[in-house]
Amino acid sequence: VAARDPNSHEFVVAQGCNVQCTPLHNPHEEVVALMTRFNEACAKAPDQPRPRIMLLQHGYVASDAADADLAARELNHFYNYFGAWFLNKRPIQNGLIQPLTEDEIAAHPFYSADVMRKNLLIGDRAEVIDKLHAIKALGYDEFSLWIDSGQSFARKKAGLKRFIEDVMPAFA
């Protein structure tokens, strides 16, 4: 069951369900906070067997630094649209939100490409492996790579292929 706030963690753990959480675009401190909430919920339900916890996070295994920077810009656009959908203030036509301008996108510093590059699982093989080891060290049982990002199919496929071939063996 998806959980973010302490109440949802407590409910899910008390029901004996596994937890899936996502830090969205937030920094690593949110990854830590989500695990803390989970551990606190487990402590409040000592009669329940400890469920499993999975982290879902956007990521892209890049071929080089320029490729990683492009992925960060793509995710910058994704999160700007993601946030705009939640505001529910833009016209929708044929299921599509009215396009954002470059000025509107630039007005959201917490979605900037630099923030995406720092906070998300974006980088070359070594960077992604290091970030995943930090996540694993916190106690997460599973990791789910979120590739719905506004990237082209070819870019998603290439990043996923590098994740499978270059990153996953480090966790075999």
PDB file of C-alpha atoms in Angstrom:
ATOM      1  CA  VAL A   1       0.000   0.000   0.000  1.00  0.00           C
ATOM      2  CA  ALA A   2       1.331   3.456  -0.854  1.00  0.00           C
ATOM      3  CA  ALA A   3       2.209   5.448   2.255  1.00  0.00           C
ATOM      4  CA  ARG A   4       3.773   8.852   2.871  1.00  0.00           C
ATOM      5  CA  ASP A   5       2.509  10.374   6.106  1.00  0.00           C
ATOM      6  CA  PRO A   6       2.851   8.777   9.557  1.00  0.00           C
ATOM      7  CA  ASN A   7      -0.858   7.898   9.751  1.00  0.00           C
ATOM      8  CA  SER A   8      -0.772   5.954   6.504  1.00  0.00           C
ATOM      9  CA  HIS A   9       2.382   4.101   7.572  1.00  0.00           C
ATOM     10  CA  GLU A  10       0.757   3.197  10.887  1.00  0.00           C
ATOM     11  CA  PHE A  11      -2.451   2.010   9.205  1.00  0.00           C
ATOM     12  CA  VAL A  12      -0.634  -0.082   6.610  1.00  0.00           C
ATOM     13  CA  VAL A  13       1.722  -1.717   9.108  1.00  0.00           C
ATOM     14  CA  ALA A  14      -1.129  -2.424  11.565  1.00  0.00           C
ATOM     15  CA  GLN A  15      -2.999  -4.185   8.737  1.00  0.00           C
ATOM     16  CA  GLY A  16       0.028  -6.372   8.024  1.00  0.00           C
ATOM     17  CA  CYS A  17       0.525  -4.968   4.525  1.00  0.00           C
ATOM     18  CA  ASN A  18       3.773  -4.146   2.772  1.00  0.00           C
ATOM     19  CA  VAL A  19       4.590  -0.481   2.189  1.00  0.00           C
ATOM     20  CA  GLN A  20       5.513   1.360  -0.988  1.00  0.00           C
ATOM     21  CA  CYS A  21       6.620   4.961  -0.688  1.00  0.00           C
ATOM     22  CA  THR A  22       8.118   7.627  -2.887  1.00  0.00           C
ATOM     23  CA  PRO A  23      10.067  10.741  -2.027  1.00  0.00           C
ATOM     24  CA  LEU A  24       8.896  12.272  -5.338  1.00  0.00           C
ATOM     25  CA  HIS A  25      11.363  15.060  -6.223  1.00  0.00           C
ATOM     26  CA  ASN A  26      12.486  15.669  -2.638  1.00  0.00           C
ATOM     27  CA  PRO A  27      16.074  15.346  -1.375  1.00  0.00           C
ATOM     28  CA  HIS A  28      17.594  12.269   0.263  1.00  0.00           C
ATOM     29  CA  GLU A  29      16.392  13.536   3.656  1.00  0.00           C
ATOM     30  CA  GLU A  30      12.870  12.594   2.530  1.00  0.00           C
ATOM     31  CA  VAL A  31      14.076   9.055   1.753  1.00  0.00           C
ATOM     32  CA  VAL A  32      15.414   8.932   5.316  1.00  0.00           C
ATOM     33  CA  ALA A  33      12.180  10.414   6.744  1.00  0.00           C
ATOM     34  CA  LEU A  34      10.019   7.837   4.945  1.00  0.00           C
ATOM     35  CA  MET A  35      12.067   5.002   6.453  1.00  0.00           C
ATOM     36  CA  THR A  36      11.871   6.656   9.875  1.00  0.00           C
ATOM     37  CA  ARG A  37       8.059   6.829   9.604  1.00  0.00           C
ATOM     38  CA  PHE A  38       7.979   3.174   8.621  1.00  0.00           C
ATOM     39  CA  ASN A  39      10.235   2.124  11.513  1.00  0.00           C
ATOM     40  CA  GLU A  40       8.144   4.165  13.973  1.00  0.00           C
ATOM     41  CA  ALA A  41       4.970   2.543  12.642  1.00  0.00           C
ATOM     42  CA  CYS A  42       6.527  -0.905  13.068  1.00  0.00           C
ATOM     43  CA  ALA A  43       7.467  -0.050  16.660  1.00  0.00           C
ATOM     44  CA  LYS A  44       3.828   0.861  17.356  1.00  0.00           C
ATOM     45  CA  ALA A  45       2.661  -2.538  16.081  1.00  0.00           C
ATOM     46  CA  PRO A  46       4.990  -4.991  17.862  1.00  0.00           C
ATOM     47  CA  ASP A  47       2.543  -7.890  17.452  1.00  0.00           C
ATOM     48  CA  GLN A  48       2.628  -7.588  13.659  1.00  0.00           C
ATOM     49  CA  PRO A  49       5.372  -9.259  11.644  1.00  0.00           C
ATOM     50  CA  ARG A  50       7.565  -6.582  10.091  1.00  0.00           C
ATOM     51  CA  PRO A  51       6.304  -5.936   6.573  1.00  0.00           C
ATOM     52  CA  ARG A  52       8.521  -5.189   3.601  1.00  0.00           C
ATOM     53  CA  ILE A  53       9.121  -1.640   2.394  1.00  0.00           C
ATOM     54  CA  MET A  54       9.806  -0.552  -1.174  1.00  0.00           C
ATOM     55  CA  LEU A  55      11.036   2.806  -2.391  1.00  0.00           C
ATOM     56  CA  LEU A  56       9.750   4.072  -5.749  1.00  0.00           C
ATOM     57  CA  GLN A  57      11.913   6.796  -7.243  1.00  0.00           C
ATOM     58  CA  HIS A  58      12.519   8.361 -10.613  1.00  0.00           C
ATOM     59  CA  GLY A  59      15.814   7.384 -12.090  1.00  0.00           C
ATOM     60  CA  TYR A  60      17.879   7.233 -15.212  1.00  0.00           C
ATOM     61  CA  VAL A  61      21.210   5.512 -15.764  1.00  0.00           C
ATOM     62  CA  ALA A  62      23.071   7.794 -18.123  1.00  0.00           C
ATOM     63  CA  SER A  63      25.736   7.003 -20.652  1.00  0.00           C
ATOM     64  CA  ASP A  64      27.712  10.116 -19.655  1.00  0.00           C
ATOM     65  CA  ALA A  65      27.386  13.450 -17.828  1.00  0.00           C
ATOM     66  CA  ALA A  66      25.642  15.185 -20.749  1.00  0.00           C
ATOM     67  CA  ASP A  67      23.086  12.369 -20.925  1.00  0.00           C
ATOM     68  CA  ALA A  68      22.469  12.680 -17.158  1.00  0.00           C
ATOM     69  CA  ASP A  69      21.993  16.436 -17.483  1.00  0.00           C
ATOM     70  CA  LEU A  70      19.458  15.892 -20.276  1.00  0.00           C
ATOM     71  CA  ALA A  71      17.555  13.409 -18.078  1.00  0.00           C
ATOM     72  CA  ALA A  72      17.507  16.002 -15.281  1.00  0.00           C
ATOM     73  CA  ARG A  73      16.015  18.588 -17.662  1.00  0.00           C
ATOM     74  CA  GLU A  74      13.411  16.054 -18.825  1.00  0.00           C
ATOM     75  CA  LEU A  75      12.428  15.284 -15.240  1.00  0.00           C
ATOM     76  CA  ASN A  76      12.314  19.016 -14.509  1.00  0.00           C
ATOM     77  CA  HIS A  77       9.599  19.264 -17.172  1.00  0.00           C
ATOM     78  CA  PHE A  78       7.852  16.133 -15.885  1.00  0.00           C
ATOM     79  CA  TYR A  79       7.600  17.459 -12.316  1.00  0.00           C
ATOM     80  CA  ASN A  80       6.452  20.893 -13.454  1.00  0.00           C
ATOM     81  CA  TYR A  81       3.562  19.242 -15.291  1.00  0.00           C
ATOM     82  CA  PHE A  82       2.995  16.809 -12.408  1.00  0.00           C
ATOM     83  CA  GLY A  83       2.665  19.784 -10.042  1.00  0.00           C
ATOM     84  CA  ALA A  84       0.449  21.708 -12.459  1.00  0.00           C
ATOM     85  CA  TRP A  85      -1.981  18.792 -12.652  1.00  0.00           C
ATOM     86  CA  PHE A  86      -2.375  18.850  -8.865  1.00  0.00           C
ATOM     87  CA  LEU A  87      -3.090  22.584  -8.813  1.00  0.00           C
ATOM     88  CA  ASN A  88      -6.016  21.922 -11.152  1.00  0.00           C
ATOM     89  CA  LYS A  89      -5.945  25.519 -12.438  1.00  0.00           C
ATOM     90  CA  ARG A  90      -4.991  25.005 -16.107  1.00  0.00           C
ATOM     91  CA  PRO A  91      -7.414  24.246 -18.914  1.00  0.00           C
ATOM     92  CA  ILE A  92      -7.611  20.638 -20.083  1.00  0.00           C
ATOM     93  CA  GLN A  93      -8.407  19.779 -23.676  1.00  0.00           C
ATOM     94  CA  ASN A  94      -8.602  16.245 -25.051  1.00  0.00           C
ATOM     95  CA  GLY A  95      -7.085  14.974 -21.812  1.00  0.00           C
ATOM     96  CA  LEU A  96      -4.018  17.220 -22.063  1.00  0.00           C
ATOM     97  CA  ILE A  97      -3.132  20.107 -19.811  1.00  0.00           C
ATOM     98  CA  GLN A  98      -2.510  23.514 -21.388  1.00  0.00           C
ATOM     99  CA  PRO A  99       1.251  23.660 -22.053  1.00  0.00           C
ATOM    100  CA  LEU A 100       3.464  25.431 -19.557  1.00  0.00           C
ATOM    101  CA  THR A 101       5.702  28.216 -20.774  1.00  0.00           C
ATOM    102  CA  GLU A 102       9.463  28.128 -20.249  1.00  0.00           C
ATOM    103  CA  ASP A 103       9.022  31.051 -17.821  1.00  0.00           C
ATOM    104  CA  GLU A 104       6.493  29.047 -15.787  1.00  0.00           C
ATOM    105  CA  ILE A 105       8.858  26.089 -15.696  1.00  0.00           C
ATOM    106  CA  ALA A 106      11.784  28.296 -14.664  1.00  0.00           C
ATOM    107  CA  ALA A 107       9.659  29.775 -11.834  1.00  0.00           C
ATOM    108  CA  HIS A 108       9.779  26.508  -9.848  1.00  0.00           C
ATOM    109  CA  PRO A 109      13.281  26.253  -8.371  1.00  0.00           C
ATOM    110  CA  PHE A 110      12.401  23.112  -6.374  1.00  0.00           C
ATOM    111  CA  TYR A 111      11.841  21.331  -9.717  1.00  0.00           C
ATOM    112  CA  SER A 112      14.967  22.712 -11.407  1.00  0.00           C
ATOM    113  CA  ALA A 113      17.200  20.424 -13.436  1.00  0.00           C
ATOM    114  CA  ASP A 114      19.932  20.870 -10.803  1.00  0.00           C
ATOM    115  CA  VAL A 115      17.538  19.719  -8.081  1.00  0.00           C
ATOM    116  CA  MET A 116      16.436  16.741 -10.181  1.00  0.00           C
ATOM    117  CA  ARG A 117      20.059  15.777 -10.833  1.00  0.00           C
ATOM    118  CA  LYS A 118      20.872  15.956  -7.121  1.00  0.00           C
ATOM    119  CA  ASN A 119      17.705  14.449  -5.622  1.00  0.00           C
ATOM    120  CA  LEU A 120      16.742  11.724  -8.059  1.00  0.00           C
ATOM    121  CA  LEU A 121      18.492   8.538  -9.059  1.00  0.00           C
ATOM    122  CA  ILE A 122      20.127  10.161 -12.086  1.00  0.00           C
ATOM    123  CA  GLY A 123      23.712   9.602 -13.072  1.00  0.00           C
ATOM    124  CA  ASP A 124      26.174   7.234 -14.599  1.00  0.00           C
ATOM    125  CA  ARG A 125      26.509   3.643 -13.414  1.00  0.00           C
ATOM    126  CA  ALA A 126      28.732   4.511 -10.436  1.00  0.00           C
ATOM    127  CA  GLU A 127      26.558   7.422  -9.253  1.00  0.00           C
ATOM    128  CA  VAL A 128      23.380   5.351  -9.398  1.00  0.00           C
ATOM    129  CA  ILE A 129      25.000   2.415  -7.603  1.00  0.00           C
ATOM    130  CA  ASP A 130      26.243   4.750  -4.842  1.00  0.00           C
ATOM    131  CA  LYS A 131      22.776   6.285  -4.424  1.00  0.00           C
ATOM    132  CA  LEU A 132      21.165   2.835  -4.299  1.00  0.00           C
ATOM    133  CA  HIS A 133      23.658   1.626  -1.684  1.00  0.00           C
ATOM    134  CA  ALA A 134      22.690   4.627   0.475  1.00  0.00           C
ATOM    135  CA  ILE A 135      19.011   3.671   0.092  1.00  0.00           C
ATOM    136  CA  LYS A 136      19.713   0.018   0.887  1.00  0.00           C
ATOM    137  CA  ALA A 137      21.740   0.996   3.975  1.00  0.00           C
ATOM    138  CA  LEU A 138      18.639   2.690   5.400  1.00  0.00           C
ATOM    139  CA  GLY A 139      16.821  -0.657   5.444  1.00  0.00           C
ATOM    140  CA  TYR A 140      14.656  -0.574   2.317  1.00  0.00           C
ATOM    141  CA  ASP A 141      13.855  -4.095   1.166  1.00  0.00           C
ATOM    142  CA  GLU A 142      13.060  -3.291  -2.439  1.00  0.00           C
ATOM    143  CA  PHE A 143      13.593  -0.549  -4.977  1.00  0.00           C
ATOM    144  CA  SER A 144      11.334   0.279  -7.899  1.00  0.00           C
ATOM    145  CA  LEU A 145      12.741   2.377 -10.733  1.00  0.00           C
ATOM    146  CA  TRP A 146      10.156   4.925 -11.883  1.00  0.00           C
ATOM    147  CA  ILE A 147      10.741   5.567 -15.586  1.00  0.00           C
ATOM    148  CA  ASP A 148       7.509   7.399 -16.470  1.00  0.00           C
ATOM    149  CA  SER A 149       9.253  10.684 -17.065  1.00  0.00           C
ATOM    150  CA  GLY A 150       8.213  12.353 -20.300  1.00  0.00           C
ATOM    151  CA  GLN A 151      11.298  10.933 -21.978  1.00  0.00           C
ATOM    152  CA  SER A 152      11.053   9.274 -25.355  1.00  0.00           C
ATOM    153  CA  PHE A 153      10.561   5.520 -25.461  1.00  0.00           C
ATOM    154  CA  ALA A 154      14.090   5.130 -26.841  1.00  0.00           C
ATOM    155  CA  ARG A 155      15.633   7.069 -23.922  1.00  0.00           C
ATOM    156  CA  LYS A 156      13.595   5.166 -21.330  1.00  0.00           C
ATOM    157  CA  LYS A 157      14.618   1.882 -22.936  1.00  0.00           C
ATOM    158  CA  ALA A 158      18.317   2.843 -23.044  1.00  0.00           C
ATOM    159  CA  GLY A 159      18.319   3.984 -19.401  1.00  0.00           C
ATOM    160  CA  LEU A 160      16.469   0.853 -18.295  1.00  0.00           C
ATOM    161  CA  LYS A 161      18.877  -1.357 -20.261  1.00  0.00           C
ATOM    162  CA  ARG A 162      21.838   0.292 -18.524  1.00  0.00           C
ATOM    163  CA  PHE A 163      20.059  -0.142 -15.165  1.00  0.00           C
ATOM    164  CA  ILE A 164      19.571  -3.862 -15.825  1.00  0.00           C
ATOM    165  CA  GLU A 165      23.008  -4.558 -17.285  1.00  0.00           C
ATOM    166  CA  ASP A 166      25.230  -2.112 -15.397  1.00  0.00           C
ATOM    167  CA  VAL A 167      23.550  -1.443 -12.043  1.00  0.00           C
ATOM    168  CA  MET A 168      21.545  -4.508 -11.016  1.00  0.00           C
ATOM    169  CA  PRO A 169      24.583  -6.858 -10.990  1.00  0.00           C
ATOM    170  CA  ALA A 170      26.029  -4.737  -8.159  1.00  0.00           C
ATOM    171  CA  PHE A 171      23.066  -5.926  -6.028  1.00  0.00           C
ATOM    172  CA  ALA A 172      22.955  -9.583  -7.064  1.00  0.00           C
TER     173      ALA A 172
END
